mmCIF file with all atom_site columns, C-alpha atoms in Angstrom:
data_model
loop_
_atom_site.group_PDB
_atom_site.id
_atom_site.type_symbol
_atom_site.label_atom_id
_atom_site.label_alt_id
_atom_site.label_comp_id
_atom_site.label_asym_id
_atom_site.label_entity_id
_atom_site.label_seq_id
_atom_site.pdbx_PDB_ins_code
_atom_site.Cartn_x
_atom_site.Cartn_y
_atom_site.Cartn_z
_atom_site.occupancy
_atom_site.B_iso_or_equiv
_atom_site.pdbx_formal_charge
_atom_site.auth_seq_id
_atom_site.auth_comp_id
_atom_site.auth_asym_id
_atom_site.auth_atom_id
_atom_site.pdbx_PDB_model_num
ATOM 1   C CA . MET K 1 1   ? 339.555 34.814 -49.790 1.00 40.00 ? 1   MET K CA 1
ATOM 2   C CA . THR K 1 2   ? 339.536 38.688 -49.411 1.00 45.00 ? 2   THR K CA 1
ATOM 3   C CA . SER K 1 3   ? 339.884 41.092 -52.191 1.00 48.00 ? 3   SER K CA 1
ATOM 4   C CA . ARG K 1 4   ? 343.334 42.288 -50.954 1.00 46.00 ? 4   ARG K CA 1
ATOM 5   C CA . GLN K 1 5   ? 344.482 38.615 -50.975 1.00 46.00 ? 5   GLN K CA 1
ATOM 6   C CA . ASN K 1 6   ? 343.138 38.221 -54.472 1.00 47.00 ? 6   ASN K CA 1
ATOM 7   C CA . ARG K 1 7   ? 345.109 41.246 -55.683 1.00 48.00 ? 7   ARG K CA 1
ATOM 8   C CA . GLU K 1 8   ? 348.300 40.027 -53.983 1.00 53.00 ? 8   GLU K CA 1
ATOM 9   C CA . ARG K 1 9   ? 348.002 36.580 -55.689 1.00 51.00 ? 9   ARG K CA 1
ATOM 10  C CA . SER K 1 10  ? 346.888 37.760 -59.133 1.00 53.00 ? 10  SER K CA 1
ATOM 11  C CA . PRO K 1 11  ? 349.319 37.405 -61.965 1.00 58.00 ? 11  PRO K CA 1
ATOM 12  C CA . GLU K 1 12  ? 350.441 40.664 -63.520 1.00 69.00 ? 12  GLU K CA 1
ATOM 13  C CA . ILE K 1 13  ? 348.646 41.284 -66.824 1.00 75.00 ? 13  ILE K CA 1
ATOM 14  C CA . ARG K 1 14  ? 349.449 43.854 -69.483 1.00 82.00 ? 14  ARG K CA 1
ATOM 15  C CA . LEU K 1 15  ? 346.448 45.488 -71.081 1.00 93.00 ? 15  LEU K CA 1
ATOM 16  C CA . ASP K 1 16  ? 346.982 45.954 -74.798 1.00 95.00 ? 16  ASP K CA 1
ATOM 17  C CA . ASP K 1 17  ? 344.473 47.762 -76.983 1.00 96.00 ? 17  ASP K CA 1
ATOM 18  C CA . VAL K 1 18  ? 342.545 44.535 -77.670 1.00 97.00 ? 18  VAL K CA 1
ATOM 19  C CA . ALA K 1 19  ? 342.183 43.699 -74.000 1.00 96.00 ? 19  ALA K CA 1
ATOM 20  C CA . LYS K 1 20  ? 341.016 47.262 -73.285 1.00 96.00 ? 20  LYS K CA 1
ATOM 21  C CA . ARG K 1 21  ? 338.485 47.018 -76.089 1.00 96.00 ? 21  ARG K CA 1
ATOM 22  C CA . ILE K 1 22  ? 337.209 43.688 -74.780 1.00 97.00 ? 22  ILE K CA 1
ATOM 23  C CA . ILE K 1 23  ? 336.734 45.250 -71.311 1.00 96.00 ? 23  ILE K CA 1
ATOM 24  C CA . GLU K 1 24  ? 334.921 48.245 -72.849 1.00 95.00 ? 24  GLU K CA 1
ATOM 25  C CA . LEU K 1 25  ? 332.585 45.998 -74.798 1.00 96.00 ? 25  LEU K CA 1
ATOM 26  C CA . LEU K 1 26  ? 331.741 43.982 -71.666 1.00 96.00 ? 26  LEU K CA 1
ATOM 27  C CA . GLN K 1 27  ? 331.241 47.154 -69.695 1.00 93.00 ? 27  GLN K CA 1
ATOM 28  C CA . GLU K 1 28  ? 328.545 48.107 -72.261 1.00 92.00 ? 28  GLU K CA 1
ATOM 29  C CA . ASP K 1 29  ? 326.925 44.722 -72.144 1.00 93.00 ? 29  ASP K CA 1
ATOM 30  C CA . GLY K 1 30  ? 328.289 41.948 -69.950 1.00 93.00 ? 30  GLY K CA 1
ATOM 31  C CA . ARG K 1 31  ? 326.146 39.418 -71.739 1.00 95.00 ? 31  ARG K CA 1
ATOM 32  C CA . GLN K 1 32  ? 327.727 39.862 -75.151 1.00 95.00 ? 32  GLN K CA 1
ATOM 33  C CA . SER K 1 33  ? 328.723 36.566 -76.798 1.00 97.00 ? 33  SER K CA 1
ATOM 34  C CA . TYR K 1 34  ? 332.313 35.751 -77.377 1.00 98.00 ? 34  TYR K CA 1
ATOM 35  C CA . ALA K 1 35  ? 331.460 35.507 -81.070 1.00 98.00 ? 35  ALA K CA 1
ATOM 36  C CA . ALA K 1 36  ? 330.184 39.186 -81.080 1.00 98.00 ? 36  ALA K CA 1
ATOM 37  C CA . ILE K 1 37  ? 333.193 40.382 -79.170 1.00 98.00 ? 37  ILE K CA 1
ATOM 38  C CA . ALA K 1 38  ? 335.526 38.460 -81.501 1.00 98.00 ? 38  ALA K CA 1
ATOM 39  C CA . LYS K 1 39  ? 334.020 40.109 -84.551 1.00 98.00 ? 39  LYS K CA 1
ATOM 40  C CA . ALA K 1 40  ? 334.431 43.583 -82.961 1.00 98.00 ? 40  ALA K CA 1
ATOM 41  C CA . VAL K 1 41  ? 338.062 43.061 -82.066 1.00 98.00 ? 41  VAL K CA 1
ATOM 42  C CA . GLY K 1 42  ? 339.145 40.958 -84.984 1.00 97.00 ? 42  GLY K CA 1
ATOM 43  C CA . LEU K 1 43  ? 340.105 37.773 -83.061 1.00 98.00 ? 43  LEU K CA 1
ATOM 44  C CA . SER K 1 44  ? 338.753 34.288 -83.019 1.00 97.00 ? 44  SER K CA 1
ATOM 45  C CA . GLU K 1 45  ? 336.059 33.308 -80.513 1.00 97.00 ? 45  GLU K CA 1
ATOM 46  C CA . ALA K 1 46  ? 338.559 30.999 -78.781 1.00 98.00 ? 46  ALA K CA 1
ATOM 47  C CA . ALA K 1 47  ? 341.116 33.750 -78.473 1.00 98.00 ? 47  ALA K CA 1
ATOM 48  C CA . VAL K 1 48  ? 338.540 36.117 -76.895 1.00 98.00 ? 48  VAL K CA 1
ATOM 49  C CA . ARG K 1 49  ? 337.389 33.437 -74.488 1.00 98.00 ? 49  ARG K CA 1
ATOM 50  C CA . GLN K 1 50  ? 341.052 32.914 -73.360 1.00 98.00 ? 50  GLN K CA 1
ATOM 51  C CA . ARG K 1 51  ? 341.680 36.675 -73.062 1.00 96.00 ? 51  ARG K CA 1
ATOM 52  C CA . VAL K 1 52  ? 338.478 37.185 -70.984 1.00 97.00 ? 52  VAL K CA 1
ATOM 53  C CA . GLN K 1 53  ? 339.467 34.261 -68.714 1.00 96.00 ? 53  GLN K CA 1
ATOM 54  C CA . ARG K 1 54  ? 342.945 35.773 -68.160 1.00 94.00 ? 54  ARG K CA 1
ATOM 55  C CA . LEU K 1 55  ? 341.245 39.138 -67.322 1.00 95.00 ? 55  LEU K CA 1
ATOM 56  C CA . LEU K 1 56  ? 338.984 37.396 -64.796 1.00 96.00 ? 56  LEU K CA 1
ATOM 57  C CA . ASP K 1 57  ? 341.819 35.342 -63.288 1.00 94.00 ? 57  ASP K CA 1
ATOM 58  C CA . ALA K 1 58  ? 343.907 38.478 -62.813 1.00 94.00 ? 58  ALA K CA 1
ATOM 59  C CA . ASP K 1 59  ? 341.007 40.325 -61.124 1.00 93.00 ? 59  ASP K CA 1
ATOM 60  C CA . VAL K 1 60  ? 341.140 43.008 -63.763 1.00 94.00 ? 60  VAL K CA 1
ATOM 61  C CA . MET K 1 61  ? 337.347 42.691 -64.091 1.00 95.00 ? 61  MET K CA 1
ATOM 62  C CA . GLN K 1 62  ? 334.320 40.701 -62.959 1.00 94.00 ? 62  GLN K CA 1
ATOM 63  C CA . ILE K 1 63  ? 331.275 39.729 -64.868 1.00 93.00 ? 63  ILE K CA 1
ATOM 64  C CA . VAL K 1 64  ? 328.307 39.911 -62.523 1.00 90.00 ? 64  VAL K CA 1
ATOM 65  C CA . ALA K 1 65  ? 324.624 40.629 -62.427 1.00 88.00 ? 65  ALA K CA 1
ATOM 66  C CA . VAL K 1 66  ? 324.201 44.067 -60.810 1.00 85.00 ? 66  VAL K CA 1
ATOM 67  C CA . THR K 1 67  ? 320.905 44.231 -58.981 1.00 86.00 ? 67  THR K CA 1
ATOM 68  C CA . ASP K 1 68  ? 318.860 47.105 -57.589 1.00 86.00 ? 68  ASP K CA 1
ATOM 69  C CA . PRO K 1 69  ? 318.936 46.499 -53.838 1.00 88.00 ? 69  PRO K CA 1
ATOM 70  C CA . LEU K 1 70  ? 315.362 47.837 -53.430 1.00 83.00 ? 70  LEU K CA 1
ATOM 71  C CA . GLN K 1 71  ? 314.093 45.296 -55.920 1.00 86.00 ? 71  GLN K CA 1
ATOM 72  C CA . VAL K 1 72  ? 315.589 42.394 -54.053 1.00 91.00 ? 72  VAL K CA 1
ATOM 73  C CA . GLY K 1 73  ? 314.484 43.192 -50.517 1.00 90.00 ? 73  GLY K CA 1
ATOM 74  C CA . PHE K 1 74  ? 317.160 45.627 -49.220 1.00 93.00 ? 74  PHE K CA 1
ATOM 75  C CA . ARG K 1 75  ? 315.508 48.785 -48.166 1.00 94.00 ? 75  ARG K CA 1
ATOM 76  C CA . ARG K 1 76  ? 318.436 50.681 -46.630 1.00 96.00 ? 76  ARG K CA 1
ATOM 77  C CA . GLN K 1 77  ? 321.821 51.570 -48.129 1.00 96.00 ? 77  GLN K CA 1
ATOM 78  C CA . ALA K 1 78  ? 324.406 53.807 -46.503 1.00 98.00 ? 78  ALA K CA 1
ATOM 79  C CA . MET K 1 79  ? 328.001 54.946 -46.671 1.00 98.00 ? 79  MET K CA 1
ATOM 80  C CA . ILE K 1 80  ? 329.750 54.646 -43.261 1.00 99.00 ? 80  ILE K CA 1
ATOM 81  C CA . GLY K 1 81  ? 332.746 56.872 -42.513 1.00 99.00 ? 81  GLY K CA 1
ATOM 82  C CA . VAL K 1 82  ? 334.983 55.314 -39.969 1.00 99.00 ? 82  VAL K CA 1
ATOM 83  C CA . ARG K 1 83  ? 337.680 57.036 -37.951 1.00 98.00 ? 83  ARG K CA 1
ATOM 84  C CA . ALA K 1 84  ? 340.146 54.696 -36.464 1.00 98.00 ? 84  ALA K CA 1
ATOM 85  C CA . SER K 1 85  ? 343.494 54.276 -34.751 1.00 96.00 ? 85  SER K CA 1
ATOM 86  C CA . GLY K 1 86  ? 345.727 51.292 -35.320 1.00 89.00 ? 86  GLY K CA 1
ATOM 87  C CA . ASN K 1 87  ? 346.092 49.107 -38.381 1.00 94.00 ? 87  ASN K CA 1
ATOM 88  C CA . LEU K 1 88  ? 343.725 50.331 -41.134 1.00 96.00 ? 88  LEU K CA 1
ATOM 89  C CA . LEU K 1 89  ? 344.389 47.356 -43.300 1.00 96.00 ? 89  LEU K CA 1
ATOM 90  C CA . ASP K 1 90  ? 343.209 44.986 -40.582 1.00 97.00 ? 90  ASP K CA 1
ATOM 91  C CA . LEU K 1 91  ? 340.128 47.222 -40.190 1.00 98.00 ? 91  LEU K CA 1
ATOM 92  C CA . GLY K 1 92  ? 339.412 47.136 -43.939 1.00 98.00 ? 92  GLY K CA 1
ATOM 93  C CA . GLU K 1 93  ? 339.784 43.366 -43.943 1.00 98.00 ? 93  GLU K CA 1
ATOM 94  C CA . ALA K 1 94  ? 337.339 43.025 -40.992 1.00 98.00 ? 94  ALA K CA 1
ATOM 95  C CA . LEU K 1 95  ? 334.768 45.312 -42.656 1.00 99.00 ? 95  LEU K CA 1
ATOM 96  C CA . SER K 1 96  ? 335.284 43.422 -46.016 1.00 98.00 ? 96  SER K CA 1
ATOM 97  C CA . ALA K 1 97  ? 334.407 40.123 -44.324 1.00 98.00 ? 97  ALA K CA 1
ATOM 98  C CA . MET K 1 98  ? 330.836 41.383 -43.385 1.00 98.00 ? 98  MET K CA 1
ATOM 99  C CA . PRO K 1 99  ? 328.272 40.288 -45.953 1.00 97.00 ? 99  PRO K CA 1
ATOM 100 C CA . GLU K 1 100 ? 326.400 43.590 -45.763 1.00 98.00 ? 100 GLU K CA 1
ATOM 101 C CA . VAL K 1 101 ? 329.508 45.590 -46.790 1.00 98.00 ? 101 VAL K CA 1
ATOM 102 C CA . ASP K 1 102 ? 329.832 45.819 -50.546 1.00 96.00 ? 102 ASP K CA 1
ATOM 103 C CA . TYR K 1 103 ? 332.573 48.427 -50.837 1.00 96.00 ? 103 TYR K CA 1
ATOM 104 C CA . VAL K 1 104 ? 335.485 49.363 -48.613 1.00 98.00 ? 104 VAL K CA 1
ATOM 105 C CA . VAL K 1 105 ? 338.221 51.935 -49.210 1.00 98.00 ? 105 VAL K CA 1
ATOM 106 C CA . THR K 1 106 ? 341.009 53.291 -46.997 1.00 97.00 ? 106 THR K CA 1
ATOM 107 C CA . THR K 1 107 ? 341.074 57.006 -47.457 1.00 96.00 ? 107 THR K CA 1
ATOM 108 C CA . ALA K 1 108 ? 342.984 60.230 -46.736 1.00 94.00 ? 108 ALA K CA 1
ATOM 109 C CA . GLY K 1 109 ? 340.809 62.929 -45.270 1.00 92.00 ? 109 GLY K CA 1
ATOM 110 C CA . SER K 1 110 ? 338.178 63.180 -42.560 1.00 96.00 ? 110 SER K CA 1
ATOM 111 C CA . PHE K 1 111 ? 337.660 59.376 -42.439 1.00 98.00 ? 111 PHE K CA 1
ATOM 112 C CA . ASP K 1 112 ? 340.171 56.638 -42.386 1.00 98.00 ? 112 ASP K CA 1
ATOM 113 C CA . VAL K 1 113 ? 337.894 54.087 -44.026 1.00 98.00 ? 113 VAL K CA 1
ATOM 114 C CA . LEU K 1 114 ? 334.631 54.337 -45.942 1.00 98.00 ? 114 LEU K CA 1
ATOM 115 C CA . ALA K 1 115 ? 332.325 51.326 -46.155 1.00 99.00 ? 115 ALA K CA 1
ATOM 116 C CA . GLU K 1 116 ? 329.164 51.026 -48.221 1.00 98.00 ? 116 GLU K CA 1
ATOM 117 C CA . VAL K 1 117 ? 326.503 48.865 -46.729 1.00 98.00 ? 117 VAL K CA 1
ATOM 118 C CA . VAL K 1 118 ? 323.331 47.266 -47.983 1.00 97.00 ? 118 VAL K CA 1
ATOM 119 C CA . CYS K 1 119 ? 320.791 46.350 -45.247 1.00 98.00 ? 119 CYS K CA 1
ATOM 120 C CA . GLU K 1 120 ? 317.299 45.033 -45.150 1.00 97.00 ? 120 GLU K CA 1
ATOM 121 C CA . ASP K 1 121 ? 315.958 47.953 -43.093 1.00 97.00 ? 121 ASP K CA 1
ATOM 122 C CA . ASP K 1 122 ? 316.858 50.569 -40.552 1.00 98.00 ? 122 ASP K CA 1
ATOM 123 C CA . ASP K 1 123 ? 316.918 48.010 -37.671 1.00 98.00 ? 123 ASP K CA 1
ATOM 124 C CA . HIS K 1 124 ? 319.418 45.904 -39.636 1.00 98.00 ? 124 HIS K CA 1
ATOM 125 C CA . LEU K 1 125 ? 321.607 49.046 -40.216 1.00 98.00 ? 125 LEU K CA 1
ATOM 126 C CA . LEU K 1 126 ? 321.387 49.885 -36.550 1.00 98.00 ? 126 LEU K CA 1
ATOM 127 C CA . GLU K 1 127 ? 322.435 46.363 -35.442 1.00 99.00 ? 127 GLU K CA 1
ATOM 128 C CA . LEU K 1 128 ? 325.293 46.359 -37.937 1.00 99.00 ? 128 LEU K CA 1
ATOM 129 C CA . LEU K 1 129 ? 326.599 49.688 -36.669 1.00 98.00 ? 129 LEU K CA 1
ATOM 130 C CA . THR K 1 130 ? 326.174 49.163 -32.943 1.00 98.00 ? 130 THR K CA 1
ATOM 131 C CA . GLN K 1 131 ? 326.906 45.447 -32.581 1.00 98.00 ? 131 GLN K CA 1
ATOM 132 C CA . ARG K 1 132 ? 329.481 44.735 -35.318 1.00 99.00 ? 132 ARG K CA 1
ATOM 133 C CA . ILE K 1 133 ? 331.147 47.848 -36.766 1.00 99.00 ? 133 ILE K CA 1
ATOM 134 C CA . ARG K 1 134 ? 331.658 50.181 -33.773 1.00 98.00 ? 134 ARG K CA 1
ATOM 135 C CA . PRO K 1 135 ? 333.090 47.343 -31.559 1.00 98.00 ? 135 PRO K CA 1
ATOM 136 C CA . LEU K 1 136 ? 335.852 46.487 -34.068 1.00 98.00 ? 136 LEU K CA 1
ATOM 137 C CA . PRO K 1 137 ? 339.345 47.017 -32.666 1.00 96.00 ? 137 PRO K CA 1
ATOM 138 C CA . GLY K 1 138 ? 340.596 50.566 -33.428 1.00 96.00 ? 138 GLY K CA 1
ATOM 139 C CA . VAL K 1 139 ? 337.280 52.100 -34.371 1.00 98.00 ? 139 VAL K CA 1
ATOM 140 C CA . THR K 1 140 ? 337.112 55.512 -32.590 1.00 98.00 ? 140 THR K CA 1
ATOM 141 C CA . SER K 1 141 ? 333.939 56.956 -34.273 1.00 98.00 ? 141 SER K CA 1
ATOM 142 C CA . THR K 1 142 ? 331.635 56.486 -37.184 1.00 98.00 ? 142 THR K CA 1
ATOM 143 C CA . GLU K 1 143 ? 329.374 58.706 -39.231 1.00 98.00 ? 143 GLU K CA 1
ATOM 144 C CA . THR K 1 144 ? 326.609 57.317 -41.299 1.00 98.00 ? 144 THR K CA 1
ATOM 145 C CA . PHE K 1 145 ? 325.350 58.746 -44.616 1.00 98.00 ? 145 PHE K CA 1
ATOM 146 C CA . VAL K 1 146 ? 321.928 57.200 -45.371 1.00 97.00 ? 146 VAL K CA 1
ATOM 147 C CA . TYR K 1 147 ? 321.147 57.074 -49.061 1.00 95.00 ? 147 TYR K CA 1
ATOM 148 C CA . LEU K 1 148 ? 317.886 58.761 -49.915 1.00 92.00 ? 148 LEU K CA 1
ATOM 149 C CA . LYS K 1 149 ? 318.016 58.533 -53.673 1.00 88.00 ? 149 LYS K CA 1
ATOM 150 C CA . LEU K 1 150 ? 320.410 56.936 -56.097 1.00 85.00 ? 150 LEU K CA 1
ATOM 151 C CA . ASN K 1 151 ? 321.017 59.578 -58.782 1.00 87.00 ? 151 ASN K CA 1
ATOM 152 C CA . LYS K 1 152 ? 323.589 57.797 -60.842 1.00 87.00 ? 152 LYS K CA 1
ATOM 153 C CA . GLN K 1 153 ? 325.441 54.521 -60.944 1.00 84.00 ? 153 GLN K CA 1
ATOM 154 C CA . HIS K 1 154 ? 327.289 53.187 -63.899 1.00 84.00 ? 154 HIS K CA 1
ATOM 155 C CA . TYR K 1 155 ? 330.228 50.826 -64.667 1.00 81.00 ? 155 TYR K CA 1
ATOM 156 C CA . ASN K 1 156 ? 331.171 51.730 -68.205 1.00 80.00 ? 156 ASN K CA 1
ATOM 157 C CA . TRP K 1 157 ? 334.057 54.127 -67.419 1.00 83.00 ? 157 TRP K CA 1
ATOM 158 C CA . GLY K 1 158 ? 336.245 52.573 -70.081 1.00 82.00 ? 158 GLY K CA 1
ATOM 159 C CA . THR K 1 159 ? 339.981 51.958 -69.750 1.00 86.00 ? 159 THR K CA 1
ATOM 160 C CA . ARG K 1 160 ? 343.169 54.053 -70.001 1.00 82.00 ? 160 ARG K CA 1
#
């Protein structure tokens, strides 16, 4: 199932102050126990477990292990700017289905779609671009921004 389909099927959820605090605590440390979170927000462990499950089911958040691609065998990351004609939602879905693509956004500006990719090496990136991305229906051009150094990446931006 694609992320767009997940969002379309997810039940609406209202984020009260407790839900926001639970999210913020998990952004700080996704391995915190339900007991520790319960103590911090003033609920029972069972209530926190239920709230976390609702947040997960509604795609408000994910709890995952974030890896450093270089440490697990992926030597090339890049952002690919795609200019396209036609249905951008279909293009976004096609890119999202590729295992190397970890982030896709439809944009306003110089590019219609941006896709971040994680590849084993430059040959893998070249194959992905020339054999799988550029031939997609509607793609008119691409521009690739190869990552040289990751200066900052964080996930604890809080809630509003």
